mmCIF file of C-alpha atoms and ligand atoms in Angstrom:
data_model
loop_
_atom_site.group_PDB
_atom_site.id
_atom_site.type_symbol
_atom_site.label_atom_id
_atom_site.label_comp_id
_atom_site.label_asym_id
_atom_site.label_seq_id
_atom_site.Cartn_x
_atom_site.Cartn_y
_atom_site.Cartn_z
ATOM 1 C CA UNK Z 1080 -26.718 -5.191 -10.478
ATOM 2 C CA UNK Z 1081 -26.591 -7.983 -7.844
ATOM 3 C CA UNK Z 1082 -28.759 -7.089 -4.793
ATOM 4 C CA UNK Z 1083 -27.177 -7.256 -1.382
ATOM 5 C CA UNK Z 1084 -29.553 -8.131 1.426
ATOM 6 C CA UNK Z 1085 -29.343 -5.655 4.279
ATOM 7 C CA UNK Z 1086 -31.310 -6.572 7.384
ATOM 8 C CA UNK Z 1087 -30.022 -3.889 9.688
ATOM 9 C CA UNK Z 1088 -30.916 -0.279 8.979
ATOM 10 C CA UNK Z 1089 -31.700 2.517 11.358
ATOM 11 C CA UNK Z 1090 -34.650 4.846 10.813
ATOM 12 C CA UNK Z 1091 -33.024 7.699 8.838
ATOM 13 C CA UNK Z 1092 -34.839 10.198 11.134
ATOM 14 C CA UNK Z 1093 -32.822 8.857 14.060
ATOM 15 C CA UNK Z 1094 -29.496 9.626 12.396
ATOM 16 C CA UNK Z 1095 -27.397 12.086 14.396
ATOM 17 C CA UNK Z 1096 -29.512 11.728 17.534
ATOM 18 C CA UNK Z 1097 -27.069 9.714 19.651
ATOM 19 C CA UNK Z 1098 -24.242 11.264 21.671
ATOM 20 C CA UNK Z 1099 -21.538 10.105 19.364
ATOM 21 C CA UNK Z 1100 -23.332 10.169 16.036
ATOM 22 C CA UNK Z 1101 -20.139 10.045 14.109
ATOM 23 C CA UNK Z 1102 -19.352 9.826 10.394
ATOM 24 C CA UNK Z 1103 -16.548 7.375 9.621
ATOM 25 C CA UNK Z 1104 -14.529 8.341 6.565
ATOM 26 C CA UNK Z 1105 -11.827 5.667 6.920
ATOM 27 C CA UNK Z 1106 -13.532 2.231 7.032
ATOM 28 C CA UNK Z 1107 -13.017 -0.681 4.688
ATOM 29 C CA UNK Z 1108 -14.550 -3.804 3.304
ATOM 30 C CA UNK Z 1109 -13.408 -6.548 1.073
ATOM 31 C CA UNK Z 1110 -16.571 -6.552 -1.016
ATOM 32 C CA UNK Z 1111 -18.042 -10.026 -1.909
ATOM 33 C CA UNK Z 1112 -16.759 -9.673 -5.493
ATOM 34 C CA UNK Z 1113 -13.281 -8.891 -4.290
ATOM 35 C CA UNK Z 1114 -13.399 -11.907 -1.883
ATOM 36 C CA UNK Z 1115 -14.063 -14.060 -4.966
ATOM 37 C CA UNK Z 1116 -10.924 -12.643 -6.570
ATOM 38 C CA UNK Z 1117 -8.789 -13.121 -3.422
ATOM 39 C CA UNK Z 1118 -10.017 -16.741 -3.054
ATOM 40 C CA UNK Z 1119 -9.109 -17.565 -6.656
ATOM 41 C CA UNK Z 1120 -5.477 -16.437 -6.365
ATOM 42 C CA UNK Z 1121 -2.258 -18.301 -5.511
ATOM 43 C CA UNK Z 1122 0.057 -15.327 -5.178
ATOM 44 C CA UNK Z 1123 -0.178 -12.490 -2.640
ATOM 45 C CA UNK Z 1124 -2.784 -11.018 -2.234
ATOM 46 C CA UNK Z 1125 -4.937 -14.101 -1.504
ATOM 47 C CA UNK Z 1126 -7.339 -15.642 0.978
ATOM 48 C CA UNK Z 1127 -6.512 -19.268 1.853
ATOM 49 C CA UNK Z 1128 -8.041 -21.798 4.221
ATOM 50 C CA UNK Z 1129 -5.442 -23.011 6.711
ATOM 51 C CA UNK Z 1130 -6.534 -25.456 9.458
ATOM 52 C CA UNK Z 1131 -10.217 -24.759 8.796
ATOM 53 C CA UNK Z 1132 -9.700 -20.996 9.134
ATOM 54 C CA UNK Z 1133 -9.826 -18.445 6.310
ATOM 55 C CA UNK Z 1134 -6.706 -16.347 6.380
ATOM 56 C CA UNK Z 1135 -5.973 -13.106 4.549
ATOM 57 C CA UNK Z 1136 -2.489 -12.693 3.133
ATOM 58 C CA UNK Z 1137 -2.129 -9.300 1.461
ATOM 59 C CA UNK Z 1138 1.008 -7.497 2.586
ATOM 60 C CA UNK Z 1139 4.158 -7.694 0.434
ATOM 61 C CA UNK Z 1140 6.348 -10.537 1.635
ATOM 62 C CA UNK Z 1141 3.774 -11.548 4.238
ATOM 63 C CA UNK Z 1142 3.772 -15.153 2.986
ATOM 64 C CA UNK Z 1143 7.502 -15.387 3.837
ATOM 65 C CA UNK Z 1144 7.019 -14.130 7.429
ATOM 66 C CA UNK Z 1145 8.278 -16.670 9.977
ATOM 67 C CA UNK Z 1146 7.856 -14.925 13.304
ATOM 68 C CA UNK Z 1147 4.017 -14.958 13.212
ATOM 69 C CA UNK Z 1148 1.483 -17.216 11.554
ATOM 70 C CA UNK Z 1149 0.976 -16.410 7.821
ATOM 71 C CA UNK Z 1150 -1.709 -13.774 7.308
ATOM 72 C CA UNK Z 1151 -4.557 -13.030 9.675
ATOM 73 C CA UNK Z 1152 -7.959 -14.513 10.278
ATOM 74 C CA UNK Z 1153 -10.603 -13.072 8.002
ATOM 75 C CA UNK Z 1154 -14.240 -13.348 9.013
ATOM 76 C CA UNK Z 1155 -17.555 -11.613 8.335
ATOM 77 C CA UNK Z 1156 -16.266 -8.323 9.722
ATOM 78 C CA UNK Z 1157 -14.262 -7.977 6.488
ATOM 79 C CA UNK Z 1158 -16.922 -8.740 3.824
ATOM 80 C CA UNK Z 1159 -20.420 -8.790 5.315
ATOM 81 C CA UNK Z 1160 -22.360 -5.482 5.149
ATOM 82 C CA UNK Z 1161 -24.630 -6.474 8.025
ATOM 83 C CA UNK Z 1162 -21.572 -6.996 10.227
ATOM 84 C CA UNK Z 1163 -20.399 -3.501 9.240
ATOM 85 C CA UNK Z 1164 -23.728 -2.018 10.177
ATOM 86 C CA UNK Z 1165 -23.830 -3.913 13.500
ATOM 87 C CA UNK Z 1166 -20.296 -2.617 14.269
ATOM 88 C CA UNK Z 1167 -21.469 0.926 13.408
ATOM 89 C CA UNK Z 1168 -24.492 0.639 15.737
ATOM 90 C CA UNK Z 1169 -22.359 -0.691 18.539
ATOM 91 C CA UNK Z 1170 -19.919 2.226 18.217
ATOM 92 C CA UNK Z 1171 -22.227 5.153 17.595
ATOM 93 C CA UNK Z 1172 -21.266 5.503 13.938
ATOM 94 C CA UNK Z 1173 -24.260 6.789 11.992
ATOM 95 C CA UNK Z 1174 -22.704 6.979 8.495
ATOM 96 C CA UNK Z 1175 -19.739 5.201 7.026
ATOM 97 C CA UNK Z 1176 -17.978 6.008 3.752
ATOM 98 C CA UNK Z 1177 -16.872 2.532 2.733
ATOM 99 C CA UNK Z 1178 -13.710 1.974 0.734
ATOM 100 C CA UNK Z 1179 -12.308 -1.293 -0.626
ATOM 101 C CA UNK Z 1180 -9.314 -2.358 1.538
ATOM 102 C CA UNK Z 1181 -5.812 -2.630 0.173
ATOM 103 C CA UNK Z 1182 -4.368 -3.577 -2.305
ATOM 104 C CA UNK Z 1183 -7.380 -2.657 -4.393
ATOM 105 C CA UNK Z 1184 -6.872 -3.418 -8.126
ATOM 106 C CA UNK Z 1185 -3.154 -2.733 -8.101
ATOM 107 C CA UNK Z 1186 -2.372 -6.238 -9.266
ATOM 108 C CA UNK Z 1187 -4.891 -6.572 -12.129
ATOM 109 C CA UNK Z 1188 -4.257 -5.222 -15.634
ATOM 110 C CA UNK Z 1189 -6.054 -4.681 -18.924
ATOM 111 C CA UNK Z 1190 -9.730 -5.367 -19.514
ATOM 112 C CA UNK Z 1191 -10.015 -7.518 -16.417
ATOM 113 C CA UNK Z 1192 -9.162 -4.480 -14.271
ATOM 114 C CA UNK Z 1193 -11.829 -2.404 -15.944
ATOM 115 C CA UNK Z 1194 -14.487 -5.108 -15.665
ATOM 116 C CA UNK Z 1195 -13.779 -5.900 -12.026
ATOM 117 C CA UNK Z 1196 -13.713 -2.196 -11.116
ATOM 118 C CA UNK Z 1197 -17.198 -1.817 -12.615
ATOM 119 C CA UNK Z 1198 -18.496 -4.786 -10.736
ATOM 120 C CA UNK Z 1199 -16.976 -3.617 -7.448
ATOM 121 C CA UNK Z 1200 -18.262 -0.113 -7.812
ATOM 122 C CA UNK Z 1201 -21.740 -1.251 -8.762
ATOM 123 C CA UNK Z 1202 -21.684 -3.618 -5.790
ATOM 124 C CA UNK Z 1203 -20.673 -0.759 -3.482
ATOM 125 C CA UNK Z 1204 -23.293 1.585 -4.911
ATOM 126 C CA UNK Z 1205 -25.941 -1.136 -4.542
ATOM 127 C CA UNK Z 1206 -25.029 -1.680 -0.922
ATOM 128 C CA UNK Z 1207 -25.179 2.047 -0.140
ATOM 129 C CA UNK Z 1208 -28.554 2.353 -1.876
ATOM 130 C CA UNK Z 1209 -30.008 -0.348 0.345
ATOM 131 C CA UNK Z 1210 -28.625 1.110 3.554
ATOM 132 C CA UNK Z 1211 -31.229 3.792 4.345
ATOM 133 C CA UNK Z 1212 -28.636 6.559 4.305
ATOM 134 C CA UNK Z 1213 -26.076 4.721 6.493
ATOM 135 C CA UNK Z 1214 -23.487 4.061 3.825
ATOM 136 C CA UNK Z 1215 -21.546 6.045 1.204
ATOM 137 C CA UNK Z 1216 -18.576 4.901 -0.824
ATOM 138 C CA UNK Z 1217 -15.123 5.654 -2.138
ATOM 139 C CA UNK Z 1218 -14.924 3.820 -5.475
ATOM 140 C CA UNK Z 1219 -11.976 1.758 -6.765
ATOM 141 C CA UNK Z 1220 -10.130 2.589 -9.992
ATOM 142 C CA UNK Z 1221 -8.511 0.115 -12.389
ATOM 143 C CA UNK Z 1222 -5.195 1.876 -11.874
ATOM 144 C CA UNK Z 1223 -3.185 -0.432 -14.134
ATOM 145 C CA UNK Z 1224 -5.358 0.566 -17.106
ATOM 146 C CA UNK Z 1225 -5.058 4.325 -17.669
ATOM 147 C CA UNK Z 1226 -7.862 4.828 -20.225
ATOM 148 C CA UNK Z 1227 -10.187 2.598 -18.222
ATOM 149 C CA UNK Z 1228 -9.610 4.847 -15.177
ATOM 150 C CA UNK Z 1229 -10.880 7.779 -17.147
ATOM 151 C CA UNK Z 1230 -13.799 5.811 -18.438
ATOM 152 C CA UNK Z 1231 -14.710 4.488 -14.956
ATOM 153 C CA UNK Z 1232 -14.532 7.979 -13.493
ATOM 154 C CA UNK Z 1233 -16.999 9.142 -16.118
ATOM 155 C CA UNK Z 1234 -19.283 6.215 -15.325
ATOM 156 C CA UNK Z 1235 -19.055 6.888 -11.630
ATOM 157 C CA UNK Z 1236 -20.989 10.126 -12.152
ATOM 158 C CA UNK Z 1237 -24.151 7.967 -12.392
ATOM 159 C CA UNK Z 1238 -23.497 6.253 -9.028
ATOM 160 C CA UNK Z 1239 -25.005 8.712 -6.603
ATOM 161 C CA UNK Z 1240 -23.578 7.370 -3.325
ATOM 162 C CA UNK Z 1241 -19.983 7.514 -4.492
ATOM 163 C CA UNK Z 1242 -18.135 10.452 -2.923
ATOM 164 C CA UNK Z 1243 -14.635 9.871 -4.289
ATOM 165 C CA UNK Z 1244 -12.053 7.203 -4.997
ATOM 166 C CA UNK Z 1245 -9.510 5.351 -2.900
ATOM 167 C CA UNK Z 1246 -5.948 5.287 -4.359
ATOM 168 C CA UNK Z 1247 -2.829 3.612 -3.228
ATOM 169 C CA UNK Z 1248 0.392 5.657 -3.175
ATOM 170 C CA UNK Z 1249 1.845 4.141 -6.374
ATOM 171 C CA UNK Z 1250 -1.171 5.072 -8.580
ATOM 172 C CA UNK Z 1251 -0.479 3.254 -11.815
ATOM 173 C CA UNK Z 1252 2.915 2.071 -10.474
ATOM 174 C CA UNK Z 1253 5.134 5.132 -10.512
ATOM 175 C CA UNK Z 1254 3.642 7.338 -7.868
ATOM 176 C CA UNK Z 1255 0.734 9.739 -7.849
ATOM 177 C CA UNK Z 1256 3.103 12.563 -8.908
ATOM 178 C CA UNK Z 1257 4.011 10.715 -12.145
ATOM 179 C CA UNK Z 1258 2.982 12.428 -15.313
ATOM 180 C CA UNK Z 1259 0.965 9.424 -16.334
ATOM 181 C CA UNK Z 1260 -1.440 10.189 -13.422
ATOM 182 C CA UNK Z 1261 -1.882 13.837 -14.385
ATOM 183 C CA UNK Z 1262 -5.082 13.638 -16.440
ATOM 184 C CA UNK Z 1263 -6.617 11.132 -14.046
ATOM 185 C CA UNK Z 1264 -6.010 13.515 -11.112
ATOM 186 C CA UNK Z 1265 -7.302 16.420 -13.219
ATOM 187 C CA UNK Z 1266 -10.543 14.525 -13.955
ATOM 188 C CA UNK Z 1267 -10.971 13.690 -10.265
ATOM 189 C CA UNK Z 1268 -10.487 17.378 -9.481
ATOM 190 C CA UNK Z 1269 -12.961 18.321 -12.163
ATOM 191 C CA UNK Z 1270 -15.555 15.978 -10.674
ATOM 192 C CA UNK Z 1271 -14.988 17.534 -7.208
ATOM 193 C CA UNK Z 1272 -14.334 14.011 -5.879
ATOM 194 C CA UNK Z 1273 -12.161 13.265 -2.876
ATOM 195 C CA UNK Z 1274 -9.082 11.064 -3.288
ATOM 196 C CA UNK Z 1275 -8.680 8.918 -0.222
ATOM 197 C CA UNK Z 1276 -4.931 8.275 -0.245
ATOM 198 C CA UNK Z 1277 -3.988 5.064 1.520
ATOM 199 C CA UNK Z 1278 -0.768 3.006 1.966
ATOM 200 C CA UNK Z 1279 -0.182 -0.644 1.301
ATOM 201 C CA UNK Z 1280 3.472 -1.381 0.361
ATOM 202 C CA UNK Z 1281 5.398 0.108 3.273
ATOM 203 C CA UNK Z 1282 8.579 2.163 3.061
ATOM 204 C CA UNK Z 1283 11.767 0.993 4.806
ATOM 205 C CA UNK Z 1284 10.511 -2.598 4.676
ATOM 206 C CA UNK Z 1285 14.119 -3.970 4.736
ATOM 207 C CA UNK Z 1286 14.354 -2.863 8.437
ATOM 208 C CA UNK Z 1287 11.244 -4.643 9.706
ATOM 209 C CA UNK Z 1288 12.163 -8.381 9.561
ATOM 210 C CA UNK Z 1289 11.401 -10.476 12.706
ATOM 211 C CA UNK Z 1290 8.769 -7.937 13.837
ATOM 212 C CA UNK Z 1291 5.580 -9.491 12.432
ATOM 213 C CA UNK Z 1292 3.176 -6.788 11.152
ATOM 214 C CA UNK Z 1293 4.003 -4.363 13.981
ATOM 215 C CA UNK Z 1294 6.706 -2.192 12.390
ATOM 216 C CA UNK Z 1295 5.378 -2.614 8.907
ATOM 217 C CA UNK Z 1296 2.059 -1.090 9.934
ATOM 218 C CA UNK Z 1297 3.364 1.375 12.572
ATOM 219 C CA UNK Z 1298 6.284 2.729 10.506
ATOM 220 C CA UNK Z 1299 6.130 1.398 6.922
ATOM 221 C CA UNK Z 1300 2.545 2.484 6.324
ATOM 222 C CA UNK Z 1301 2.877 6.100 7.485
ATOM 223 C CA UNK Z 1302 6.300 6.540 5.933
ATOM 224 C CA UNK Z 1303 4.839 5.395 2.583
ATOM 225 C CA UNK Z 1304 2.025 7.921 2.786
ATOM 226 C CA UNK Z 1305 4.436 10.642 3.860
ATOM 227 C CA UNK Z 1306 6.716 9.991 0.864
ATOM 228 C CA UNK Z 1307 3.749 10.075 -1.486
ATOM 229 C CA UNK Z 1308 2.339 13.371 -0.171
ATOM 230 C CA UNK Z 1309 5.771 14.913 -0.021
ATOM 231 C CA UNK Z 1310 6.529 14.008 -3.591
ATOM 232 C CA UNK Z 1311 3.185 15.375 -4.771
ATOM 233 C CA UNK Z 1312 4.135 18.659 -3.035
ATOM 234 C CA UNK Z 1313 7.796 18.933 -3.938
ATOM 235 C CA UNK Z 1314 7.537 17.826 -7.602
ATOM 236 C CA UNK Z 1315 4.873 20.505 -8.248
ATOM 237 C CA UNK Z 1316 2.293 17.845 -9.110
ATOM 238 C CA UNK Z 1317 -0.267 19.617 -6.875
ATOM 239 C CA UNK Z 1318 0.216 22.855 -8.760
ATOM 240 C CA UNK Z 1319 -1.447 21.227 -11.782
ATOM 241 C CA UNK Z 1320 -4.501 20.346 -9.684
ATOM 242 C CA UNK Z 1321 -4.888 23.210 -7.169
ATOM 243 C CA UNK Z 1322 -8.413 22.184 -6.201
ATOM 244 C CA UNK Z 1323 -7.771 18.456 -5.800
ATOM 245 C CA UNK Z 1324 -9.216 17.170 -2.568
ATOM 246 C CA UNK Z 1325 -6.807 14.741 -0.886
ATOM 247 C CA UNK Z 1326 -7.846 12.794 2.190
ATOM 248 C CA UNK Z 1327 -4.577 11.651 3.827
ATOM 249 C CA UNK Z 1328 -4.884 8.390 5.793
ATOM 250 C CA UNK Z 1329 -3.822 7.997 9.427
ATOM 251 C CA UNK Z 1330 -4.056 11.585 10.520
ATOM 252 C CA UNK Z 1331 -1.658 12.728 7.863
ATOM 253 C CA UNK Z 1332 0.889 9.968 8.699
ATOM 254 C CA UNK Z 1333 4.260 11.570 9.550
ATOM 255 C CA UNK Z 1334 3.481 14.833 7.710
ATOM 256 C CA UNK Z 1335 2.505 16.814 10.824
ATOM 257 C CA UNK Z 1336 5.820 15.903 12.566
ATOM 258 C CA UNK Z 1337 7.970 16.558 9.518
ATOM 259 C CA UNK Z 1338 6.267 19.490 7.808
ATOM 260 C CA UNK Z 1339 8.477 22.132 9.465
ATOM 261 C CA UNK Z 1340 11.588 20.312 8.298
ATOM 262 C CA UNK Z 1341 10.136 19.848 4.821
ATOM 263 C CA UNK Z 1342 9.446 23.597 4.625
ATOM 264 C CA UNK Z 1343 13.013 24.326 5.690
ATOM 265 C CA UNK Z 1344 14.673 21.797 3.397
ATOM 266 C CA UNK Z 1345 12.660 23.001 0.389
ATOM 267 C CA UNK Z 1346 13.482 26.673 1.171
ATOM 268 C CA UNK Z 1347 17.202 25.740 1.206
ATOM 269 C CA UNK Z 1348 16.951 24.066 -2.201
ATOM 270 C CA UNK Z 1349 16.451 26.988 -4.515
ATOM 271 C CA UNK Z 1350 15.907 24.925 -7.666
ATOM 272 C CA UNK Z 1351 12.991 23.099 -5.957
ATOM 273 C CA UNK Z 1352 11.552 26.105 -4.082
ATOM 274 C CA UNK Z 1353 11.520 28.367 -7.135
ATOM 275 C CA UNK Z 1354 9.465 25.739 -8.974
ATOM 276 C CA UNK Z 1355 6.663 25.683 -6.404
ATOM 277 C CA UNK Z 1356 3.816 28.107 -5.942
ATOM 278 C CA UNK Z 1357 3.611 27.651 -2.184
ATOM 279 C CA UNK Z 1358 5.604 26.322 0.771
ATOM 280 C CA UNK Z 1359 4.953 22.668 1.677
ATOM 281 C CA UNK Z 1360 2.999 23.659 4.830
ATOM 282 C CA UNK Z 1361 0.580 25.618 2.684
ATOM 283 C CA UNK Z 1362 -0.126 22.624 0.469
ATOM 284 C CA UNK Z 1363 -0.695 20.586 3.655
ATOM 285 C CA UNK Z 1364 -3.328 23.074 4.865
ATOM 286 C CA UNK Z 1365 -5.387 22.337 1.773
ATOM 287 C CA UNK Z 1366 -5.583 18.597 2.424
ATOM 288 C CA UNK Z 1367 -8.099 16.580 4.474
ATOM 289 C CA UNK Z 1368 -7.280 14.054 7.230
ATOM 290 C CA UNK Z 1369 -8.878 11.321 9.270
ATOM 291 C CA UNK Z 1370 -8.469 11.437 13.044
ATOM 292 C CA UNK Z 1371 -6.769 8.064 13.362
ATOM 293 C CA UNK Z 1372 -3.739 9.269 15.345
ATOM 294 C CA UNK Z 1373 -4.139 6.994 18.435
ATOM 295 C CA UNK Z 1374 -2.576 9.840 20.366
ATOM 296 C CA UNK Z 1375 -4.212 13.025 21.696
ATOM 297 C CA UNK Z 1376 -0.918 14.872 21.463
ATOM 298 C CA UNK Z 1377 -0.487 13.977 17.810
ATOM 299 C CA UNK Z 1378 -4.103 14.831 16.909
ATOM 300 C CA UNK Z 1379 -3.644 18.248 18.617
ATOM 301 C CA UNK Z 1380 -0.409 18.691 16.604
ATOM 302 C CA UNK Z 1381 -2.304 18.029 13.394
ATOM 303 C CA UNK Z 1382 -4.955 20.599 14.360
ATOM 304 C CA UNK Z 1383 -2.129 23.100 15.137
ATOM 305 C CA UNK Z 1384 -0.776 22.567 11.601
ATOM 306 C CA UNK Z 1385 -3.947 22.470 9.482
ATOM 307 C CA UNK Z 1386 -6.738 23.824 11.657
ATOM 308 C CA UNK Z 1387 -9.876 21.969 12.729
ATOM 309 C CA UNK Z 1388 -12.079 22.140 9.640
ATOM 310 C CA UNK Z 1389 -10.418 19.316 7.646
ATOM 311 C CA UNK Z 1390 -10.149 16.543 10.136
ATOM 312 C CA UNK Z 1391 -12.868 13.801 10.205
ATOM 313 C CA UNK Z 1392 -13.543 10.791 12.379
ATOM 314 C CA UNK Z 1393 -12.180 7.447 11.056
ATOM 315 C CA UNK Z 1394 -11.641 3.937 12.404
ATOM 316 C CA UNK Z 1395 -9.745 1.747 9.885
ATOM 317 C CA UNK Z 1396 -12.286 -0.972 10.689
ATOM 318 C CA UNK Z 1397 -12.093 -3.973 10.191
ATOM 319 C CA UNK Z 1398 -8.335 -3.828 10.688
ATOM 320 C CA UNK Z 1399 -6.980 -3.801 14.233
ATOM 321 C CA UNK Z 1400 -9.794 -6.061 15.584
ATOM 322 C CA UNK Z 1401 -10.211 -7.036 19.266
ATOM 323 C CA UNK Z 1402 -7.708 -9.828 20.045
ATOM 324 C CA UNK Z 1403 -10.456 -12.404 20.710
ATOM 325 C CA UNK Z 1404 -12.336 -11.779 17.507
ATOM 326 C CA UNK Z 1405 -11.394 -14.778 15.401
ATOM 327 C CA UNK Z 1406 -12.643 -15.661 11.999
ATOM 328 C CA UNK Z 1407 -16.310 -16.171 11.443
ATOM 329 C CA UNK Z 1408 -17.617 -15.753 15.039
ATOM 330 C CA UNK Z 1409 -20.509 -13.381 15.688
ATOM 331 C CA UNK Z 1410 -18.941 -9.986 15.404
ATOM 332 C CA UNK Z 1411 -22.005 -7.880 16.179
ATOM 333 C CA UNK Z 1412 -21.498 -7.625 19.938
ATOM 334 C CA UNK Z 1413 -17.755 -6.968 20.070
ATOM 335 C CA UNK Z 1414 -16.317 -3.675 21.249
ATOM 336 C CA UNK Z 1415 -13.323 -2.546 19.228
ATOM 337 C CA UNK Z 1416 -10.674 -1.043 21.445
ATOM 338 C CA UNK Z 1417 -8.960 0.494 18.411
ATOM 339 C CA UNK Z 1418 -12.202 2.394 17.615
ATOM 340 C CA UNK Z 1419 -12.679 3.415 21.273
ATOM 341 C CA UNK Z 1420 -9.122 4.771 21.237
ATOM 342 C CA UNK Z 1421 -9.939 7.081 18.306
ATOM 343 C CA UNK Z 1422 -13.002 8.379 20.230
ATOM 344 C CA UNK Z 1423 -10.842 8.916 23.363
ATOM 345 C CA UNK Z 1424 -8.193 10.937 21.540
ATOM 346 C CA UNK Z 1425 -10.883 13.116 19.954
ATOM 347 C CA UNK Z 1426 -12.791 13.551 23.223
ATOM 348 C CA UNK Z 1427 -9.449 14.576 24.832
ATOM 349 C CA UNK Z 1428 -9.636 17.829 22.947
ATOM 350 C CA UNK Z 1429 -10.827 20.394 25.406
ATOM 351 C CA UNK Z 1430 -13.326 22.080 23.088
ATOM 352 C CA UNK Z 1431 -16.748 20.544 22.499
ATOM 353 C CA UNK Z 1432 -17.421 22.468 19.293
ATOM 354 C CA UNK Z 1433 -14.228 21.159 17.847
ATOM 355 C CA UNK Z 1434 -15.024 17.616 18.920
ATOM 356 C CA UNK Z 1435 -18.410 17.769 17.187
ATOM 357 C CA UNK Z 1436 -16.743 19.066 14.050
ATOM 358 C CA UNK Z 1437 -14.343 16.125 13.961
ATOM 359 C CA UNK Z 1438 -17.001 13.550 14.855
ATOM 360 C CA UNK Z 1439 -19.445 14.605 12.144
ATOM 361 C CA UNK Z 1440 -19.898 18.306 11.217
ATOM 362 C CA UNK Z 1441 -16.763 18.578 9.048
ATOM 363 C CA UNK Z 1442 -17.737 15.438 7.072
ATOM 364 C CA UNK Z 1443 -21.292 16.746 6.582
ATOM 365 C CA UNK Z 1444 -19.923 19.899 5.096
ATOM 366 C CA UNK Z 1445 -17.057 18.418 3.091
ATOM 367 C CA UNK Z 1446 -19.259 15.676 1.531
ATOM 368 C CA UNK Z 1447 -22.328 17.881 1.319
ATOM 369 C CA UNK Z 1448 -24.513 15.542 3.348
HETATM 370 N N1 URA F 810 -5.067 -1.057 7.878
HETATM 371 C C1 URA F 810 -5.367 -1.140 6.550
HETATM 372 O O1 URA F 810 -6.130 -0.355 6.043
HETATM 373 N N2 URA F 810 -4.842 -2.132 5.876
HETATM 374 C C2 URA F 810 -4.029 -3.064 6.428
HETATM 375 O O2 URA F 810 -3.621 -3.929 5.727
HETATM 376 C C3 URA F 810 -3.707 -2.967 7.778
HETATM 377 C C4 URA F 810 -4.238 -1.938 8.501
HETATM 378 ZN ZN1 ZN F 811 -7.164 1.801 6.165
#
């Protein structure tokens, strides 16, 4: 296993001593091995040097976008573990559960998918091991190779810092509710792993032209997650895996706003309702959520729907960087307004016990830390 040099670790005894002392469950990296893959590609997703600047082009159709420059600058904040630790120190984050950023291995098939998944997960495990307790990981699965997913899950049992897997909404290509995913989900349930469910492709993309990334990320991302979770509920897929732990990105996306309507529409469709063991809102109450709502009102709405025990601090770092953070500049001193916004919306909750739960206590309990 290749060793990653970490030069920034806090004394583990000082963990949880600061005022914030949060645990970040939604934070990404493009691991060095994945950067190699992105740099070697000509089709989206890829990393390309344009005018001396490395640019990341990952979103579907992003290379055709004409209203903004292609892609976005990609610097150390995306791939360097010491930058991640410096960012964590700056923002009072004691522990981060790192996941590979989208689009994971969705575009790689066959043996290559299996080999790269192993390398990425070993790299992640190695980084966590070196971090003095600061880092945990959600592993990546070779989703386009079904049998390799099962083998990799089995192998992950030996990687002690891995707490679950990150999955995109399509799974192997047909959705997480597709029958082809059933034994993979069952194995994940059996291992008591968390699935971190994350969007990448967007839903309603045909409506977002001439709007850069703004509508794709603000609407397309959460709609995609919402469709995926709703399908898993309504098709009965979740009844096959009643103990599956699902961490839904972006504060449950649009689920909290639409769950009442989903309950009502399902109840009025007898064929669907009679097939399900619970109402949609009951399935939602079993799921887990990050606190990335960017709105106190919405976060409180999520708490109203699912209670306060299943919501955990998250940042989506290194996405949504400060506007002046460009490329490879020193990232260790920057304050990230997007991260500060998450803290503000949590601190807006008028109940200190609940705030502490969301910042760290829930994650400690859920991940057995
Ligand atoms: N957040 C992510 O996780 N991925 C993106 O591509 C953009 C925002
Ligand atoms: Zn994310």
